[in-house]
Coordinates of C-alpha atoms in Angstrom, one line a residue:
X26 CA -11.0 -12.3 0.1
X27 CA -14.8 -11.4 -1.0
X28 CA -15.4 -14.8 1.7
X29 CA -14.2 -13.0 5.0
X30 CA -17.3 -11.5 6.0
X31 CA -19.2 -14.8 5.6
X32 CA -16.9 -16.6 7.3
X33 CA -16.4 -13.8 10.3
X34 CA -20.2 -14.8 10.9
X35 CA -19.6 -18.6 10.9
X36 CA -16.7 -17.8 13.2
X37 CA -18.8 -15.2 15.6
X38 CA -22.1 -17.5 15.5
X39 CA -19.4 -20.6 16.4
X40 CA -20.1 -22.5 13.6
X41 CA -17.1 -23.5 12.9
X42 CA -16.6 -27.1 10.9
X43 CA -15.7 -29.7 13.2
X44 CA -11.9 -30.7 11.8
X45 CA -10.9 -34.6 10.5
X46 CA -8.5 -36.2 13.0
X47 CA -5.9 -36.2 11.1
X48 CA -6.5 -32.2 10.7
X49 CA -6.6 -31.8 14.4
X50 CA -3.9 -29.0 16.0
X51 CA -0.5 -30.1 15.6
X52 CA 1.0 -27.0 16.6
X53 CA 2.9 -27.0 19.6
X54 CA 5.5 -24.3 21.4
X55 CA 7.8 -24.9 24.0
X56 CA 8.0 -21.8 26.7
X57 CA 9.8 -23.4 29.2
X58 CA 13.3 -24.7 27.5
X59 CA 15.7 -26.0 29.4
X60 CA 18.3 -23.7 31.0
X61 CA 21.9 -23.4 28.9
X62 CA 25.3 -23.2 30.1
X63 CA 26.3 -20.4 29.0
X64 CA 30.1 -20.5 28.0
X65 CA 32.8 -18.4 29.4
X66 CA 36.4 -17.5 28.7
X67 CA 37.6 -15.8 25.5
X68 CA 34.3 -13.9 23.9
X69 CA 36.0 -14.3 20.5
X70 CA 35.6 -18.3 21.1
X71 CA 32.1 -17.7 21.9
X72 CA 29.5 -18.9 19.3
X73 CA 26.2 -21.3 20.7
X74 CA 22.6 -21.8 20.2
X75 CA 19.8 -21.7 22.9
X76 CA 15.8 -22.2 22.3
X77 CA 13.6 -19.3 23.0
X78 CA 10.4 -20.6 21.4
X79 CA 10.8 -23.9 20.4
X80 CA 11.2 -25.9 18.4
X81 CA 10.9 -22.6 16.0
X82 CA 13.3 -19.7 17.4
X83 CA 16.5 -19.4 18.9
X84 CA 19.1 -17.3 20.1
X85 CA 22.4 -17.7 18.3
X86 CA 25.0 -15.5 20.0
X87 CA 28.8 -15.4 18.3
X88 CA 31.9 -13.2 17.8
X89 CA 31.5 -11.0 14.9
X90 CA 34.7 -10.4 13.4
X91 CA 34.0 -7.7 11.2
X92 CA 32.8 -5.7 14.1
X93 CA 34.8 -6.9 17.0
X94 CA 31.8 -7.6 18.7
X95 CA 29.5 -10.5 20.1
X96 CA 26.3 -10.4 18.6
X97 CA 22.7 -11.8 19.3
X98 CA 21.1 -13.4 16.4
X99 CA 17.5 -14.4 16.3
X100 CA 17.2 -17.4 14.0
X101 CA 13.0 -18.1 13.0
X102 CA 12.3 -20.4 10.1
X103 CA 13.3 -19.6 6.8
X104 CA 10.0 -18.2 4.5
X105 CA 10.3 -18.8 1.0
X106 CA 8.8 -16.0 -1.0
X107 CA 5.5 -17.9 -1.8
X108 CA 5.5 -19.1 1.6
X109 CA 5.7 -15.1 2.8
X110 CA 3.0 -14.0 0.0
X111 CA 0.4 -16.9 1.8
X112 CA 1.3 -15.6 5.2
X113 CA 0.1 -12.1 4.3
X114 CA -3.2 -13.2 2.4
X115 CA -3.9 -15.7 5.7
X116 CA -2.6 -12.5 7.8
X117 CA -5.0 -10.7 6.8
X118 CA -8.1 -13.2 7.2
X119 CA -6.9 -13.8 10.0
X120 CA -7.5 -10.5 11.5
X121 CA -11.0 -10.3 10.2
X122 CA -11.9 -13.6 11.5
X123 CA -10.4 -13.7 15.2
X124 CA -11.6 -12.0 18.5
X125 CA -8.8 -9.9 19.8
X126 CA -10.5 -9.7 23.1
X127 CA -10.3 -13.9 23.6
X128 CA -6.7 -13.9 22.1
X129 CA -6.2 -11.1 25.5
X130 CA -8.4 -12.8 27.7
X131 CA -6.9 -16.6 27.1
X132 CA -3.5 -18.0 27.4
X133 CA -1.3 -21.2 26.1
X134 CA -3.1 -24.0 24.4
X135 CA -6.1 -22.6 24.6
X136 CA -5.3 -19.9 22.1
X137 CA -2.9 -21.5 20.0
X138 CA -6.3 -24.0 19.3
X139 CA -8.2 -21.4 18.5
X140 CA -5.9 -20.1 16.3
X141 CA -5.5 -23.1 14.1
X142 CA -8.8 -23.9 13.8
X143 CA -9.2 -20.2 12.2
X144 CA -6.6 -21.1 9.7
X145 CA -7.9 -24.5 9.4
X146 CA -11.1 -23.0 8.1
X147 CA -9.2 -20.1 6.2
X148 CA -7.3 -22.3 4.7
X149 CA -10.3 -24.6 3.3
X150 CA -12.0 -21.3 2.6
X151 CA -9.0 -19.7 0.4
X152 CA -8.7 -23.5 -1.1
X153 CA -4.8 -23.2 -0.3
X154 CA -2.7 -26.0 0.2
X155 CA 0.3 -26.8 2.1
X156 CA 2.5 -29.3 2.9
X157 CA 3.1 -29.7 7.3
X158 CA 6.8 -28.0 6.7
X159 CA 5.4 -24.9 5.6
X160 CA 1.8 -24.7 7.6
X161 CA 4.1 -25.6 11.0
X162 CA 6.0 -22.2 10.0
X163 CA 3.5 -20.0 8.9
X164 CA 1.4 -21.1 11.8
X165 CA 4.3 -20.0 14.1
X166 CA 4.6 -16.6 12.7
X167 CA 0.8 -16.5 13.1
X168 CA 1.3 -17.0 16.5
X169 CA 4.1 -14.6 17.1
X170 CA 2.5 -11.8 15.7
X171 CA -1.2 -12.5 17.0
X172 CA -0.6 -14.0 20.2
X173 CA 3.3 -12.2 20.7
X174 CA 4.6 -9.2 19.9
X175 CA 5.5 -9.5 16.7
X176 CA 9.4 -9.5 15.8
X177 CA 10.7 -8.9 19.1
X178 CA 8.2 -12.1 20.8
X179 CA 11.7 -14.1 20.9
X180 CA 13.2 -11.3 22.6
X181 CA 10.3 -11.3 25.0
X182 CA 10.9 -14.9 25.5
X183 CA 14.4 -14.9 26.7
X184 CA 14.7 -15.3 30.5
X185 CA 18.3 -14.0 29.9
X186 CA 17.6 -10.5 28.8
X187 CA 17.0 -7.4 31.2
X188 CA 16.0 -4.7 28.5
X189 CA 14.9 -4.6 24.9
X190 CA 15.8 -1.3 23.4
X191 CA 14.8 0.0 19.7
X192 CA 16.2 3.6 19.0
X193 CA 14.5 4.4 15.7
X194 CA 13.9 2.6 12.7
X195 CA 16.5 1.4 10.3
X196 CA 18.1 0.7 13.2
X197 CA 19.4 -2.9 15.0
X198 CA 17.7 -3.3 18.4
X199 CA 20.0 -4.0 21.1
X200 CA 19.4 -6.4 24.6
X201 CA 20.6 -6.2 27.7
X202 CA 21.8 -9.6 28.7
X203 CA 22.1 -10.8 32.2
X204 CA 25.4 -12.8 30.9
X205 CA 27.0 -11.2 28.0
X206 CA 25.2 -7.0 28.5
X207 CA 25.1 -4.9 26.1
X208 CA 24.6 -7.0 22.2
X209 CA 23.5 -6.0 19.2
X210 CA 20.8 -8.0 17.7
X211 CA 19.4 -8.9 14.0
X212 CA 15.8 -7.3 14.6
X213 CA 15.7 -4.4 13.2
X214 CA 12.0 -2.6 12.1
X215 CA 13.0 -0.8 8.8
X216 CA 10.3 1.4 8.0
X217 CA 8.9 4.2 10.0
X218 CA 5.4 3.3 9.7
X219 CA 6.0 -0.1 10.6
X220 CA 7.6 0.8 14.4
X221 CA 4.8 3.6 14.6
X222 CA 2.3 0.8 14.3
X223 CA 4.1 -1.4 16.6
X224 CA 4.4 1.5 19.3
X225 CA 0.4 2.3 19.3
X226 CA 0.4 -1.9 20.2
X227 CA 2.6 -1.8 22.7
X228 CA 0.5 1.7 24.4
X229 CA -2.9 -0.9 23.5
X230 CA -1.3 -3.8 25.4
X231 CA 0.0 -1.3 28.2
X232 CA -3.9 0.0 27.9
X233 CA -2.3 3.8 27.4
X234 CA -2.7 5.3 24.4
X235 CA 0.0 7.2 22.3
X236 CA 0.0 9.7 19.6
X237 CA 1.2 12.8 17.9
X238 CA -0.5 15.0 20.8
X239 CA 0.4 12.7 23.6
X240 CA 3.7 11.3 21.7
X241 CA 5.3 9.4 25.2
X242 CA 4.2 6.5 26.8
X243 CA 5.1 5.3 30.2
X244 CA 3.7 1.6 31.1
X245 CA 3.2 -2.1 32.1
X246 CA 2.6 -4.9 29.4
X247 CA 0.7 -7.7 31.0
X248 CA 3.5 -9.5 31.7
X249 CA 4.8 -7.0 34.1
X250 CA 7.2 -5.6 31.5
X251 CA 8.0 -2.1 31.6
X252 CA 7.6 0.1 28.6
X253 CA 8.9 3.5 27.7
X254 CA 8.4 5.1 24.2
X255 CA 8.3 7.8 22.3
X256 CA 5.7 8.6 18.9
X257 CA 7.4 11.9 16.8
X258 CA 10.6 12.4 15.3
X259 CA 10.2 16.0 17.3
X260 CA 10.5 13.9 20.4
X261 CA 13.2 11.9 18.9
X262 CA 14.8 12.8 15.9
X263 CA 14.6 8.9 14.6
X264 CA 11.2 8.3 15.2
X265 CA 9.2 6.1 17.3
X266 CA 11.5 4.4 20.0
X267 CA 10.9 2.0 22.5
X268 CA 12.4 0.4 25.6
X269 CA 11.3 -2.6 27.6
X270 CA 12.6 -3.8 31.0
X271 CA 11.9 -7.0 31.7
X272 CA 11.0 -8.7 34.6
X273 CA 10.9 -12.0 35.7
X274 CA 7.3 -13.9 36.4
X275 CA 8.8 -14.9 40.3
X276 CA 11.2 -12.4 41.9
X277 CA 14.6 -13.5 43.1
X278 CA 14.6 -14.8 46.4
X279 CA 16.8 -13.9 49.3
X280 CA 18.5 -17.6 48.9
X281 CA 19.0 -16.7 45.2
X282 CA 20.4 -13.1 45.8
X283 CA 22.6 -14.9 48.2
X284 CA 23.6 -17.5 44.7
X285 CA 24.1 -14.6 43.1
X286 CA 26.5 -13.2 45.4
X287 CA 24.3 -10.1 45.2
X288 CA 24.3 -9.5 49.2
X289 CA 25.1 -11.9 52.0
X290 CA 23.6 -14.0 54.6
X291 CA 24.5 -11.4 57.6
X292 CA 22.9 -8.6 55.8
X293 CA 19.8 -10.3 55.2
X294 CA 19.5 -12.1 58.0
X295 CA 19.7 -8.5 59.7
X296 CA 17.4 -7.1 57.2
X297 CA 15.1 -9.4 58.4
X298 CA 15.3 -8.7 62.2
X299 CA 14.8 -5.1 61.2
X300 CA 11.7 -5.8 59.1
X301 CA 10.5 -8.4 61.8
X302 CA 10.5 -5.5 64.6
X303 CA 9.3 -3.0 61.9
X304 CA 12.0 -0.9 61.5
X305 CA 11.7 1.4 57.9
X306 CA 14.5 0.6 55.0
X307 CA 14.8 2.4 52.1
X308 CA 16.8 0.8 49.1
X309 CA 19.2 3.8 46.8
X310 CA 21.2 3.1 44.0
X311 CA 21.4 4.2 40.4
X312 CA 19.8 2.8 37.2
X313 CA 19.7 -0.9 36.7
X314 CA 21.5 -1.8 40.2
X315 CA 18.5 -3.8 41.4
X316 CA 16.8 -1.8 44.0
X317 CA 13.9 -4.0 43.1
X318 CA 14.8 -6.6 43.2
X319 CA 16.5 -6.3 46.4
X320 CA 13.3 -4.5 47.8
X321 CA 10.8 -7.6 46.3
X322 CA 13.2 -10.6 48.2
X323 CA 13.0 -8.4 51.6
X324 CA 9.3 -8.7 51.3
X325 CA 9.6 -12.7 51.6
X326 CA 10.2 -11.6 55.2
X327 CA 7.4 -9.5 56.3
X328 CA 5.4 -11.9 58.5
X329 CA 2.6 -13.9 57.2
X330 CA -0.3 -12.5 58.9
X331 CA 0.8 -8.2 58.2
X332 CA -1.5 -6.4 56.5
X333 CA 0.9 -5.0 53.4
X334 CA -0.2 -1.9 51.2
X335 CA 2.0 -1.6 48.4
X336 CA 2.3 1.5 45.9
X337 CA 4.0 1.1 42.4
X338 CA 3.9 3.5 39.1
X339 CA 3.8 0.3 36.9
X340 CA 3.7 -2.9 38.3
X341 CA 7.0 -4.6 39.5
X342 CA 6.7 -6.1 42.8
X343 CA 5.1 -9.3 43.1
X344 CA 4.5 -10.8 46.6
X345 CA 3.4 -14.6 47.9
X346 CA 1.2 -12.9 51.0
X347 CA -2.4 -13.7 51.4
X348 CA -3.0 -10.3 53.1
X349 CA -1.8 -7.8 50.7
X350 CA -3.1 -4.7 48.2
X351 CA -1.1 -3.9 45.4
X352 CA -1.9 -0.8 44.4
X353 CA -1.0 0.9 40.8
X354 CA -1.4 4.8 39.9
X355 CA -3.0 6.1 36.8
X356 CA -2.5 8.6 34.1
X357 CA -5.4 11.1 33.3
X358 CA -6.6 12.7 30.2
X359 CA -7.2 15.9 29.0
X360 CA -6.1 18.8 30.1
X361 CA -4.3 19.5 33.7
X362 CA -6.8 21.4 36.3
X363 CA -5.1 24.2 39.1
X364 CA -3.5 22.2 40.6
X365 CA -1.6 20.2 37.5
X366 CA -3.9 17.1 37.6
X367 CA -5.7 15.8 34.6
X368 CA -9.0 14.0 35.0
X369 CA -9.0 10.7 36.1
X370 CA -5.2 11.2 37.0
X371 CA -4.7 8.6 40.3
X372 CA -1.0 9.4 42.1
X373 CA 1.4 7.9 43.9
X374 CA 0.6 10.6 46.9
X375 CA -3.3 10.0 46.5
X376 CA -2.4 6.1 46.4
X377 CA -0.4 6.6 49.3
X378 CA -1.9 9.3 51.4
X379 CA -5.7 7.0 51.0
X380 CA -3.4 3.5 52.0
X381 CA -3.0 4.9 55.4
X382 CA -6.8 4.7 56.3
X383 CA -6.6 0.8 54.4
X384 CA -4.8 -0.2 58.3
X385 CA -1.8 -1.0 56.8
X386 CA 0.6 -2.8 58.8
X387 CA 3.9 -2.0 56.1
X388 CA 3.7 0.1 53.7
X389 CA 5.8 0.0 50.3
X390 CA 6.5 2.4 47.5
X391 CA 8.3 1.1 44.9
X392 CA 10.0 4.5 44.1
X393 CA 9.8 7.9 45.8
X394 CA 10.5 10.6 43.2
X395 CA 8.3 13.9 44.9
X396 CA 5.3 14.9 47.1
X397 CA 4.7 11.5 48.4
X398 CA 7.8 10.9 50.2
X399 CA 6.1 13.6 52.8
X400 CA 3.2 11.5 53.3
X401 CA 5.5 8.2 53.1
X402 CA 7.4 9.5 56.0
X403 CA 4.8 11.2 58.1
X404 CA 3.1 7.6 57.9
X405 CA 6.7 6.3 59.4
X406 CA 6.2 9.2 62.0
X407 CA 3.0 7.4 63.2
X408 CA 3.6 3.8 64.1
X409 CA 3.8 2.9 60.5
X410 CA 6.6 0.6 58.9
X411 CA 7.7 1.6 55.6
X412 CA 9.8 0.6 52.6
X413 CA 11.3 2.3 49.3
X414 CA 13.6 3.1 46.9
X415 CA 15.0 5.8 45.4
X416 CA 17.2 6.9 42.8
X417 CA 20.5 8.4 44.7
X418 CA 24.3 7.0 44.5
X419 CA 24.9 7.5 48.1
X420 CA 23.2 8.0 51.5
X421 CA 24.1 11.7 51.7
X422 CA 22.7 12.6 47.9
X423 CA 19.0 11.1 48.7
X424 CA 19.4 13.1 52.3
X425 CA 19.8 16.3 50.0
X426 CA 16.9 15.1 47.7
X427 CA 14.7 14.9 50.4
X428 CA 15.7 18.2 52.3
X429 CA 15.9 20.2 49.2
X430 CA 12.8 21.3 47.1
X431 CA 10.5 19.7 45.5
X432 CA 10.4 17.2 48.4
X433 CA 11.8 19.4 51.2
X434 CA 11.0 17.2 54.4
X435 CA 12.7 18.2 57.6
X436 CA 15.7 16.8 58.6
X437 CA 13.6 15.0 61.8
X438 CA 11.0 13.6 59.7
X439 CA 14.0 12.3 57.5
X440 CA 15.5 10.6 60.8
X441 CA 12.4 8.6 61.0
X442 CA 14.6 6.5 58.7
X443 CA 16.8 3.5 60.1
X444 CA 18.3 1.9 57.3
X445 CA 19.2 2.8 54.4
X446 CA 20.5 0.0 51.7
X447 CA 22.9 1.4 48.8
X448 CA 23.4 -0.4 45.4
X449 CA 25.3 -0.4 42.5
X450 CA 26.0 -2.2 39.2
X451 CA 30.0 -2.5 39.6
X452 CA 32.1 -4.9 37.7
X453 CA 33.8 -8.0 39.1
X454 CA 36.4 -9.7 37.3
X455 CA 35.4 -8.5 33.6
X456 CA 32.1 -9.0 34.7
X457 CA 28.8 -6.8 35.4
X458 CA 27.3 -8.0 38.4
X459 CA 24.9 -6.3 41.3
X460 CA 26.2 -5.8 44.5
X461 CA 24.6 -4.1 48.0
X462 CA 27.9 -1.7 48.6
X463 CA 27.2 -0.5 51.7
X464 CA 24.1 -0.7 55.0
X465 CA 23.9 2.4 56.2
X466 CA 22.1 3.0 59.8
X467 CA 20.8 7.3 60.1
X468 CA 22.0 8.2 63.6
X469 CA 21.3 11.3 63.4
X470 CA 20.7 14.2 60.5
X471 CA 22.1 18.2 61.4
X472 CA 19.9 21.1 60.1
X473 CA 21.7 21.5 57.5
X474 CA 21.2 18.5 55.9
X475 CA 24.5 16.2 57.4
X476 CA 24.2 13.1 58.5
X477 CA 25.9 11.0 61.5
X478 CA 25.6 7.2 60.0
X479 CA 26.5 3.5 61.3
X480 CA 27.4 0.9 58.5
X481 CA 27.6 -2.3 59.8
X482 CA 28.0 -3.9 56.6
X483 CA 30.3 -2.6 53.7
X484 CA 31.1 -4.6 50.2
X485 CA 34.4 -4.7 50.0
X486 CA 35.7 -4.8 46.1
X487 CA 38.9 -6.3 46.5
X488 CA 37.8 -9.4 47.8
X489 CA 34.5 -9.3 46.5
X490 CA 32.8 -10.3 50.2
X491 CA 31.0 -8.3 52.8
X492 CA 32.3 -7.1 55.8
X493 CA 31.1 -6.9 59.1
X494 CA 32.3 -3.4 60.5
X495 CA 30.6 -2.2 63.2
X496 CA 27.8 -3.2 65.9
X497 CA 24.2 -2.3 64.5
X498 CA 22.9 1.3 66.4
X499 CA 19.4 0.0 65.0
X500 CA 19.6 -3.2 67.1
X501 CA 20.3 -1.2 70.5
X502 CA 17.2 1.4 69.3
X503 CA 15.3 -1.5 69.1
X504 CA 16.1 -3.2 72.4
X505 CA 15.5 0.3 74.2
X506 CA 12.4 0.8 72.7
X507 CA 11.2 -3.1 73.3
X508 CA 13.0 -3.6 76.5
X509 CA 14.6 -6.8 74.8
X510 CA 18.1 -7.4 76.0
X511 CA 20.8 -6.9 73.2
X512 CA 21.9 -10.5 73.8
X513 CA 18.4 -12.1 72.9
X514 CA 18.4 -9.7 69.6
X515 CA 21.8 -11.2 68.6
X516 CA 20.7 -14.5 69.2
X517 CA 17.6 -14.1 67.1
X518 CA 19.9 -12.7 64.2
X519 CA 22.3 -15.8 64.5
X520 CA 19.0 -18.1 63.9
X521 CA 17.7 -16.1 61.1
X522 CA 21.7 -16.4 59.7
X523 CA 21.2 -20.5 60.0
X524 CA 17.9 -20.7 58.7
X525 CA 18.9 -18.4 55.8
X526 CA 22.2 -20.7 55.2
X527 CA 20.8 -23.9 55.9
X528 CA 17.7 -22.8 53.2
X529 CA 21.1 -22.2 50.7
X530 CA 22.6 -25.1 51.4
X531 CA 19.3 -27.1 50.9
X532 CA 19.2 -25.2 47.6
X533 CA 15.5 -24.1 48.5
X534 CA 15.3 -21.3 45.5
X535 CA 11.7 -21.8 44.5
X536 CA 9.6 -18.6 45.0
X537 CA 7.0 -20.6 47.0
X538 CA 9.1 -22.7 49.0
X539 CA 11.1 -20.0 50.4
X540 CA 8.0 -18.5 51.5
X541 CA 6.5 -21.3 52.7
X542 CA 10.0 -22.2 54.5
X543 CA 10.0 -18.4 56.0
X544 CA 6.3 -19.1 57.2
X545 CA 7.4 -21.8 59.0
X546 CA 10.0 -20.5 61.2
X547 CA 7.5 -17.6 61.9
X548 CA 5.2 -20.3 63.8
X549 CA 8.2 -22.4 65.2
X550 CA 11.5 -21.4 64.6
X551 CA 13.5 -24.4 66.2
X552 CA 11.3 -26.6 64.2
X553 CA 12.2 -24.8 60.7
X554 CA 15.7 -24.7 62.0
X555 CA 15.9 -28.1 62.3
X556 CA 14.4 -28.8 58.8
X557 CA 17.3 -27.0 57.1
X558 CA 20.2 -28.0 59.2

């Protein structure tokens, strides 16, 4: 390895040799397999194969006998063990010859050339020879621990899994899949130097930093991913954890939470007359029930022109309007001044208390947790429409979160809000699914803290279908306060409840399309109506 620094030069200066064509990249990954069938019935029958990276990785999940369980195997290509001892010597070049900051900055083809060429040259360098089996599979573990994330990059290419989550090492790292939950997987990181290292990559790709002084991490992988670790065995007592909750690249739309069965037509279609006349909705529900989801398809509806302001800890929401400011908070450093900030430190209520001077026309906070629900809803108070969520099981438990300290609004700024959608993660026929439970309309909020409500829509388990129960109080506010007759409201409801079905029916499910589609019937609703129908 006495070469590397000579050839780091010829690398930095771009001298690299100009390949043969028959030495040209041959490397190629597929990203975008097609979409199994997963099979159903008897989970004991269950054993099939799906590509993650292909042709090179797949998922293999099966019934494992011994432990009465299904199980998620990742299946890479075989090394042999002079296959594994060339990987680590062309590892190891590797990292001196490559730019980490162009592997970050470049994406697809692009870096997967530029990373054979640097083993092209190591390779002729080193004087090693290899035959196309083995250089196609050391070149893929090249790429997914250069360009990935090491041994969890298949896991982080499965469309199918929610959450990645590593509890220590020695330990198997378990998914959360959308079909099949909870599995146990084959990745496993066995030493504890090994995850420490990976957890300080994971706080460099979030751009955080973790250590034995600042041992948790809180964050967004470019990707959008979620992160959550830990760095000491005093935090946790078997070492560096991890947990990563995915996201998908293009949020679900309404027409797809309607595939899903997740809420129906009615609801959103009244969702959307709501937003349209900018009325405030807050999403509730507990861990893993989809508030954000459901809170990222009612954005489709927002109309084209708004001017949308929207406040996140870690990037989740991902929106297809021209007009809108995503806005992300930051952590500080050092140490916390009188008032418990840290230097630097930007927060959801300074994110949110400066949005209101950006002339917002909706406002949305991915989650209210403390001081900025005050400014949230003093912004409602003014003339401004606003969307949330918030972690509560019910309508009467986030009315005592906000009325109690640390937030402790009043209970008439909390009347400013009109809806209130509640979700949960129930289980349908042996099966976890997410389901809106219940539309809740405030009427009215006592001093001490209860609540008249309206719910015009409640999920009813038995049958698995939404019910309409009562007439919407929010649709006579609205026609009081517009001086539209309650007839003409209902009959733009009805036309939003075609257009929503008739987008279904057309199977319109792309992200763009539906937003395109929903543009449309802004500018000429008969029009769009009559596309669909």
């Amino acid at each position: 390895m006495k070469k590397l620094p000579e050839l780091k030069r010829r690398v930095e200066s771009r001298s690299l040799p100009e390949l043969p064509e028959k030495h040209k990249t041959i490397f190629k990954v597929d990203l975008t397999p097609k979409i199994p069938e997963f099979p159903t019935g008897d989970k004991k029958e269950i054993d099939f194969r799906y590509p993650l990276i292909a042709p090179y990785a797949y998922a293999h999940i099966f019934w494992n006998p011994k432990n009465q369980e299904l199980f998620y195997e990742v299946e890479e290509p075989k090394l042999l063990s002079e296959e594994k001892k060339v990987l680590n010597l062309l590892e190891d070049g590797i990292r001196e010859l490559i730019n980490i900051s162009y592997l970050s900055l470049n994406k697809g083809d692009t870096v997967i050339d530029y990373l054979e060429k640097n083993l092209k040259v190591l390779l002729s360098e080193l004087r090693i020879t290899l035959n196309k089996e083995s250089y196609l599979k050391i070149m893929y573990y090249i790429y997914r621990d250069f360009v990935g994330l090491d041994k969890i990059e298949p896991l982080m290419s499965d469309i199918y899994i929610e959450d990645i989550e590593c509890n220590g090492f020695g330990h198997p790292i378990f998914v959360v899949h959308r079909k099949y939950r909870n599995l146990k997987t084959n990745v496993i990181f066995k030493k504890t130097n090994e995850l420490a290292t990976f957890v300080e990559r994971l706080a460099q790709k979030a751009g955080q930093y973790i250590s034995y002084a600042t041992p948790l991490l809180d964050g967004a992988l470019p990707d959008g991913s979620r992160v959550n670790a830990t760095f000491t065995e005093d935090v946790s007592s078997r070492g560096p954890t991890f947990t990563i909750r995915k996201f998908t690249k293009e949020p679900w739309t309404p027409t797809h939470l309607m595939y899903l069965n997740s809420t129906s037509v009615e609801i959103l279609a009244y969702l959307w007359t709501l937003i349209e006349h900018e009325k405030n909705v807050m999403v509730i529900g507990g861990t893993g029930s989809g508030k954000t989801t459901l809170l990222n398809g009612l954005t489709f509806f927002i109309p084209p022109s708004a001017r949308i302001v929207s406040i996140e800890d870690t990037r989740e929401l991902n929106l297809e309007h021209s007009n809108w400011l995503p806005a992300v908070s930051r952590s500080g450093v050092g140490l916390a001044n009188l008032v418990g900030q840290k230097y630097g430190e930007v927060t959801l209520f300074n994110l949110l208390k400066e949005s209101f001077r950006m002339n917002p026309d909706y406002v949305i906070v991915g989650e209210i947790r403390g001081e900025e629900a005050y400014v949230l809803f003093q912004g409602m108070a003014s003339g401004h429409p606003s969307f949330g969520t918030m972690h509560a099981d019910s309508v009467d438990s986030m009315i005592k979160r906000l009325v109690t300290p640390p937030i402790n609004l009043s209970s008439s700024l909390v009347e400013i809000m009109d809806t209130v959608v509640v979700m949960a993660h129930v289980r349908v026929k042996g099966k976890n699914v997410r389901r809106v439970k219940e539309v809740v309309e405030v009427v009215e909020i006592n001093d001490d803290g209860g609540a008249i409500v309206n719910k015009p829509f409640v999920w009813n388990p038995s049958t698995d279908y939404f019910d309409y129960s009562s007439e919407s109080h929010v649709f006579k506010k609205i026609a009081e306060e517009k001086g539209i007759d309650i007839q003409q409201l209902n009959m733009e409801f009805e036309m939003k409840r075609r257009f929503l079905f008739g987008m279904y029916n057309k199977s319109v499910f792309n992200f763009h399309d539906v937003q395109d589609m929903i543009n449309k019937f802004y500018k000429n609703p008969e029009d769009a109506l009559f596309e669909v129908e």
